[in-house]
Amino acid sequence: MDANYVIDIHSSTNQGLDFLYGFYSREESAKDFLLDYGIVMHEDEYDGDAFDEAFIKPWQGLEKALAKLGRTLQFDMESWTLELGSGMQMNPESVKRGVYGIKNYLSKKGMLELPDFPITDPDSYQMKLASKDNIERYYAPAGGMIQSRVELGSFVKVGDRLYQLLSFNKEGNLPNVIDIKAETDGLVFDVSTNYSANQGEYVLSVRQFDN
C-alpha cells in the first residue's frame, strides 16, 4: 500500500512480442522502459481486478475527483505489467530487454544509481502505443491444422492472408483448405503456440497502433 511504483512481470500465454501494459495519463513514463510497444488502458477498459489495476485505480480516481473540484494534480504513482517473451519458453533476449528497461525506469525515478543510466535520449526509443481494445482476434472457423501462418511481428493489410486452415471432415472427403484473411491493417502481435485448432479456438491477434 505504501509503494509508489508497481512492476508486474509476465510472459505471454502464447507466442508474443515484448510489450508493456500501462494506464492513461502515464504514457510519458512508459517510454522509460525502452520497449517498442505499449498498450494503454483507458478508464473504461479495466475494472481494477488485476494486480496492476488494483494499485493504480484509486489514485486515478482521486485525480479525477480533484479535477472536478478544479485542481489538476497527478500523483507520482505508476503501475505497469511487462509481457516479456513467449509462454513456456525461456527467451534470453526478452529477459535482457526487460531487465535493461526496468533498470532505466528505476534509475529515472531516482531509485537506482547505475553507470550509463538513465538513458539520456529516451526519444531514440520510439514506443508505439495502442488502446487495449484496438485489436482484432482471429479464431478458427473450423477444426483443423494451421499452416502458412504469417510470422509474429509481421505488418499486414486488409485482405492479406493470415494463415490457412487445413480442415478435415468425417465424410471421407479430402480436407478443405480455408484461407483466413486480415480484416484490418496492423501488426501480428500474438499467435497461438499450437498448430492444431478446434473450431472456435484462438489463432492470432492483429493490433493497430496509434503511431
PDB file of C-alpha atoms in Angstrom, residues 38-177:
ATOM      1  CA  GLY A  38       2.901  -0.368 -25.229  1.00  0.00           C
ATOM      2  CA  ILE A  39      -0.788  -0.943 -24.535  1.00  0.00           C
ATOM      3  CA  VAL A  40      -2.596   1.926 -22.809  1.00  0.00           C
ATOM      4  CA  MET A  41      -5.661   1.060 -20.755  1.00  0.00           C
ATOM      5  CA  HIS A  42      -8.171   3.873 -20.565  1.00  0.00           C
ATOM      6  CA  GLU A  43     -10.661   4.447 -17.783  1.00  0.00           C
ATOM      7  CA  ASP A  44     -13.418   2.318 -19.290  1.00  0.00           C
ATOM      8  CA  GLU A  45     -11.112  -0.586 -20.236  1.00  0.00           C
ATOM      9  CA  TYR A  46     -10.360  -2.065 -16.796  1.00  0.00           C
ATOM     10  CA  ASP A  47     -12.211  -2.716 -13.566  1.00  0.00           C
ATOM     11  CA  GLY A  48      -9.440  -2.967 -11.000  1.00  0.00           C
ATOM     12  CA  ASP A  49      -9.497  -6.746 -10.621  1.00  0.00           C
ATOM     13  CA  ALA A  50      -5.916  -7.327 -11.795  1.00  0.00           C
ATOM     14  CA  PHE A  51      -2.896  -6.602  -9.586  1.00  0.00           C
ATOM     15  CA  ASP A  52      -1.603  -3.592 -11.513  1.00  0.00           C
ATOM     16  CA  GLU A  53      -5.124  -2.200 -11.990  1.00  0.00           C
ATOM     17  CA  ALA A  54      -5.948  -2.533  -8.302  1.00  0.00           C
ATOM     18  CA  PHE A  55      -2.929  -0.421  -7.391  1.00  0.00           C
ATOM     19  CA  ILE A  56      -3.408   2.459  -9.822  1.00  0.00           C
ATOM     20  CA  LYS A  57      -7.195   2.761  -9.979  1.00  0.00           C
ATOM     21  CA  PRO A  58      -7.700   4.541  -6.604  1.00  0.00           C
ATOM     22  CA  TRP A  59      -5.020   7.107  -7.425  1.00  0.00           C
ATOM     23  CA  GLN A  60      -6.510   7.851 -10.811  1.00  0.00           C
ATOM     24  CA  GLY A  61      -9.951   8.046  -9.215  1.00  0.00           C
ATOM     25  CA  LEU A  62      -8.622  10.613  -6.745  1.00  0.00           C
ATOM     26  CA  GLU A  63      -7.017  12.614  -9.571  1.00  0.00           C
ATOM     27  CA  LYS A  64     -10.334  12.645 -11.413  1.00  0.00           C
ATOM     28  CA  ALA A  65     -12.234  13.767  -8.306  1.00  0.00           C
ATOM     29  CA  LEU A  66      -9.762  16.584  -7.686  1.00  0.00           C
ATOM     30  CA  ALA A  67     -10.034  17.688 -11.333  1.00  0.00           C
ATOM     31  CA  LYS A  68     -13.794  18.082 -10.885  1.00  0.00           C
ATOM     32  CA  LEU A  69     -13.037  20.423  -7.999  1.00  0.00           C
ATOM     33  CA  GLY A  70     -10.743  22.494 -10.201  1.00  0.00           C
ATOM     34  CA  ARG A  71      -7.399  21.117  -9.057  1.00  0.00           C
ATOM     35  CA  THR A  72      -5.223  19.429 -11.660  1.00  0.00           C
ATOM     36  CA  LEU A  73      -2.824  17.033  -9.979  1.00  0.00           C
ATOM     37  CA  GLN A  74      -1.028  13.842 -10.997  1.00  0.00           C
ATOM     38  CA  PHE A  75       0.434  11.727  -8.229  1.00  0.00           C
ATOM     39  CA  ASP A  76       3.822  10.107  -8.634  1.00  0.00           C
ATOM     40  CA  MET A  77       2.171   6.692  -8.606  1.00  0.00           C
ATOM     41  CA  GLU A  78       2.553   4.330 -11.548  1.00  0.00           C
ATOM     42  CA  SER A  79       1.762   0.737 -12.341  1.00  0.00           C
ATOM     43  CA  TRP A  80       2.983  -1.459 -15.189  1.00  0.00           C
ATOM     44  CA  THR A  81       2.788  -5.005 -16.460  1.00  0.00           C
ATOM     45  CA  LEU A  82       5.643  -6.207 -18.659  1.00  0.00           C
ATOM     46  CA  GLU A  83       4.976  -9.076 -21.065  1.00  0.00           C
ATOM     47  CA  LEU A  84       8.393 -10.443 -21.937  1.00  0.00           C
ATOM     48  CA  GLY A  85       8.676 -13.309 -24.367  1.00  0.00           C
ATOM     49  CA  SER A  86       6.511 -16.313 -25.114  1.00  0.00           C
ATOM     50  CA  GLY A  87       4.830 -18.663 -22.687  1.00  0.00           C
ATOM     51  CA  MET A  88       6.543 -21.915 -21.656  1.00  0.00           C
ATOM     52  CA  GLN A  89       9.853 -20.677 -23.081  1.00  0.00           C
ATOM     53  CA  MET A  90      12.998 -19.019 -21.778  1.00  0.00           C
ATOM     54  CA  ASN A  91      13.867 -16.199 -24.165  1.00  0.00           C
ATOM     55  CA  PRO A  92      17.202 -14.624 -23.139  1.00  0.00           C
ATOM     56  CA  GLU A  93      16.722 -11.614 -25.429  1.00  0.00           C
ATOM     57  CA  SER A  94      13.328 -10.818 -23.897  1.00  0.00           C
ATOM     58  CA  VAL A  95      14.755 -11.151 -20.379  1.00  0.00           C
ATOM     59  CA  LYS A  96      17.711  -8.925 -21.286  1.00  0.00           C
ATOM     60  CA  ARG A  97      15.427  -6.319 -22.836  1.00  0.00           C
ATOM     61  CA  GLY A  98      13.135  -6.328 -19.824  1.00  0.00           C
ATOM     62  CA  VAL A  99      15.927  -6.007 -17.264  1.00  0.00           C
ATOM     63  CA  TYR A 100      17.510  -3.186 -19.274  1.00  0.00           C
ATOM     64  CA  GLY A 101      14.227  -1.274 -19.337  1.00  0.00           C
ATOM     65  CA  ILE A 102      13.491  -1.811 -15.653  1.00  0.00           C
ATOM     66  CA  LYS A 103      16.960  -0.564 -14.723  1.00  0.00           C
ATOM     67  CA  ASN A 104      16.418   2.524 -16.846  1.00  0.00           C
ATOM     68  CA  TYR A 105      12.971   3.184 -15.367  1.00  0.00           C
ATOM     69  CA  LEU A 106      14.113   2.841 -11.743  1.00  0.00           C
ATOM     70  CA  SER A 107      17.188   4.984 -12.457  1.00  0.00           C
ATOM     71  CA  LYS A 108      14.948   7.663 -13.973  1.00  0.00           C
ATOM     72  CA  LYS A 109      12.851   7.578 -10.784  1.00  0.00           C
ATOM     73  CA  GLY A 110      15.979   8.045  -8.656  1.00  0.00           C
ATOM     74  CA  MET A 111      15.669   4.636  -7.006  1.00  0.00           C
ATOM     75  CA  LEU A 112      18.865   3.205  -8.503  1.00  0.00           C
ATOM     76  CA  GLU A 113      22.267   4.745  -9.177  1.00  0.00           C
ATOM     77  CA  LEU A 114      23.796   2.883 -12.085  1.00  0.00           C
ATOM     78  CA  PRO A 115      26.514   3.807 -14.577  1.00  0.00           C
ATOM     79  CA  ASP A 116      25.120   4.704 -18.009  1.00  0.00           C
ATOM     80  CA  PHE A 117      21.568   5.013 -16.630  1.00  0.00           C
ATOM     81  CA  PRO A 118      19.155   6.550 -17.155  1.00  0.00           C
ATOM     82  CA  ILE A 119      19.371   6.749 -20.927  1.00  0.00           C
ATOM     83  CA  THR A 120      19.825  10.413 -21.809  1.00  0.00           C
ATOM     84  CA  ASP A 121      17.912  10.196 -25.080  1.00  0.00           C
ATOM     85  CA  PRO A 122      14.818   8.030 -24.474  1.00  0.00           C
ATOM     86  CA  ASP A 123      13.210   9.615 -27.547  1.00  0.00           C
ATOM     87  CA  SER A 124      15.514   7.426 -29.641  1.00  0.00           C
ATOM     88  CA  TYR A 125      13.347   4.530 -28.446  1.00  0.00           C
ATOM     89  CA  GLN A 126      10.119   5.168 -30.299  1.00  0.00           C
ATOM     90  CA  MET A 127       7.467   3.234 -28.404  1.00  0.00           C
ATOM     91  CA  LYS A 128       4.306   2.614 -30.398  1.00  0.00           C
ATOM     92  CA  LEU A 129       1.132   2.883 -28.323  1.00  0.00           C
ATOM     93  CA  ALA A 130      -2.283   1.319 -28.776  1.00  0.00           C
ATOM     94  CA  SER A 131      -5.506   1.204 -26.827  1.00  0.00           C
ATOM     95  CA  LYS A 132      -6.254  -2.107 -25.131  1.00  0.00           C
ATOM     96  CA  ASP A 133      -9.363  -2.601 -27.256  1.00  0.00           C
ATOM     97  CA  ASN A 134      -7.686  -1.669 -30.546  1.00  0.00           C
ATOM     98  CA  ILE A 135      -7.222  -5.298 -31.501  1.00  0.00           C
ATOM     99  CA  GLU A 136      -8.711  -7.903 -33.825  1.00  0.00           C
ATOM    100  CA  ARG A 137      -8.586 -11.520 -32.613  1.00  0.00           C
ATOM    101  CA  TYR A 138      -8.926 -14.425 -35.020  1.00  0.00           C
ATOM    102  CA  TYR A 139     -10.408 -17.797 -34.099  1.00  0.00           C
ATOM    103  CA  ALA A 140     -10.520 -20.994 -36.112  1.00  0.00           C
ATOM    104  CA  PRO A 141     -13.777 -21.180 -38.126  1.00  0.00           C
ATOM    105  CA  ALA A 142     -13.485 -24.989 -38.111  1.00  0.00           C
ATOM    106  CA  GLY A 143     -11.278 -27.660 -36.630  1.00  0.00           C
ATOM    107  CA  GLY A 144      -8.040 -28.422 -38.430  1.00  0.00           C
ATOM    108  CA  MET A 145      -4.319 -27.790 -38.802  1.00  0.00           C
ATOM    109  CA  ILE A 146      -2.834 -24.329 -39.160  1.00  0.00           C
ATOM    110  CA  GLN A 147      -0.354 -23.803 -41.986  1.00  0.00           C
ATOM    111  CA  SER A 148       1.323 -20.916 -43.858  1.00  0.00           C
ATOM    112  CA  ARG A 149       0.743 -18.587 -40.915  1.00  0.00           C
ATOM    113  CA  VAL A 150       2.319 -15.129 -41.082  1.00  0.00           C
ATOM    114  CA  GLU A 151       5.271 -14.559 -38.786  1.00  0.00           C
ATOM    115  CA  LEU A 152       4.885 -12.938 -35.388  1.00  0.00           C
ATOM    116  CA  GLY A 153       5.740  -9.238 -35.753  1.00  0.00           C
ATOM    117  CA  SER A 154       4.608  -9.002 -39.382  1.00  0.00           C
ATOM    118  CA  PHE A 155       2.638  -5.986 -40.602  1.00  0.00           C
ATOM    119  CA  VAL A 156      -0.439  -6.930 -42.619  1.00  0.00           C
ATOM    120  CA  LYS A 157      -3.035  -5.046 -44.628  1.00  0.00           C
ATOM    121  CA  VAL A 158      -6.718  -5.732 -45.159  1.00  0.00           C
ATOM    122  CA  GLY A 159      -7.083  -8.764 -47.420  1.00  0.00           C
ATOM    123  CA  ASP A 160      -3.645 -10.245 -46.716  1.00  0.00           C
ATOM    124  CA  ARG A 161      -3.704 -13.928 -45.898  1.00  0.00           C
ATOM    125  CA  LEU A 162      -3.011 -14.521 -42.222  1.00  0.00           C
ATOM    126  CA  TYR A 163      -2.990 -18.311 -42.308  1.00  0.00           C
ATOM    127  CA  GLN A 164      -4.500 -21.357 -43.948  1.00  0.00           C
ATOM    128  CA  LEU A 165      -6.610 -23.890 -42.109  1.00  0.00           C
ATOM    129  CA  LEU A 166      -6.423 -27.479 -43.328  1.00  0.00           C
ATOM    130  CA  SER A 167      -9.857 -28.615 -42.234  1.00  0.00           C
ATOM    131  CA  PHE A 168     -10.717 -32.317 -42.069  1.00  0.00           C
ATOM    132  CA  ASN A 169     -14.177 -33.835 -42.229  1.00  0.00           C
ATOM    133  CA  LYS A 170     -15.954 -37.008 -41.176  1.00  0.00           C
ATOM    134  CA  GLU A 171     -17.391 -37.814 -44.593  1.00  0.00           C
ATOM    135  CA  GLY A 172     -14.328 -39.373 -46.178  1.00  0.00           C
ATOM    136  CA  ASN A 173     -13.708 -36.401 -48.481  1.00  0.00           C
ATOM    137  CA  LEU A 174     -10.395 -34.681 -48.989  1.00  0.00           C
ATOM    138  CA  PRO A 175      -9.700 -31.930 -46.430  1.00  0.00           C
ATOM    139  CA  ASN A 176     -10.617 -28.344 -47.290  1.00  0.00           C
ATOM    140  CA  VAL A 177      -8.065 -25.536 -47.317  1.00  0.00           C
TER     141      VAL A 177
END
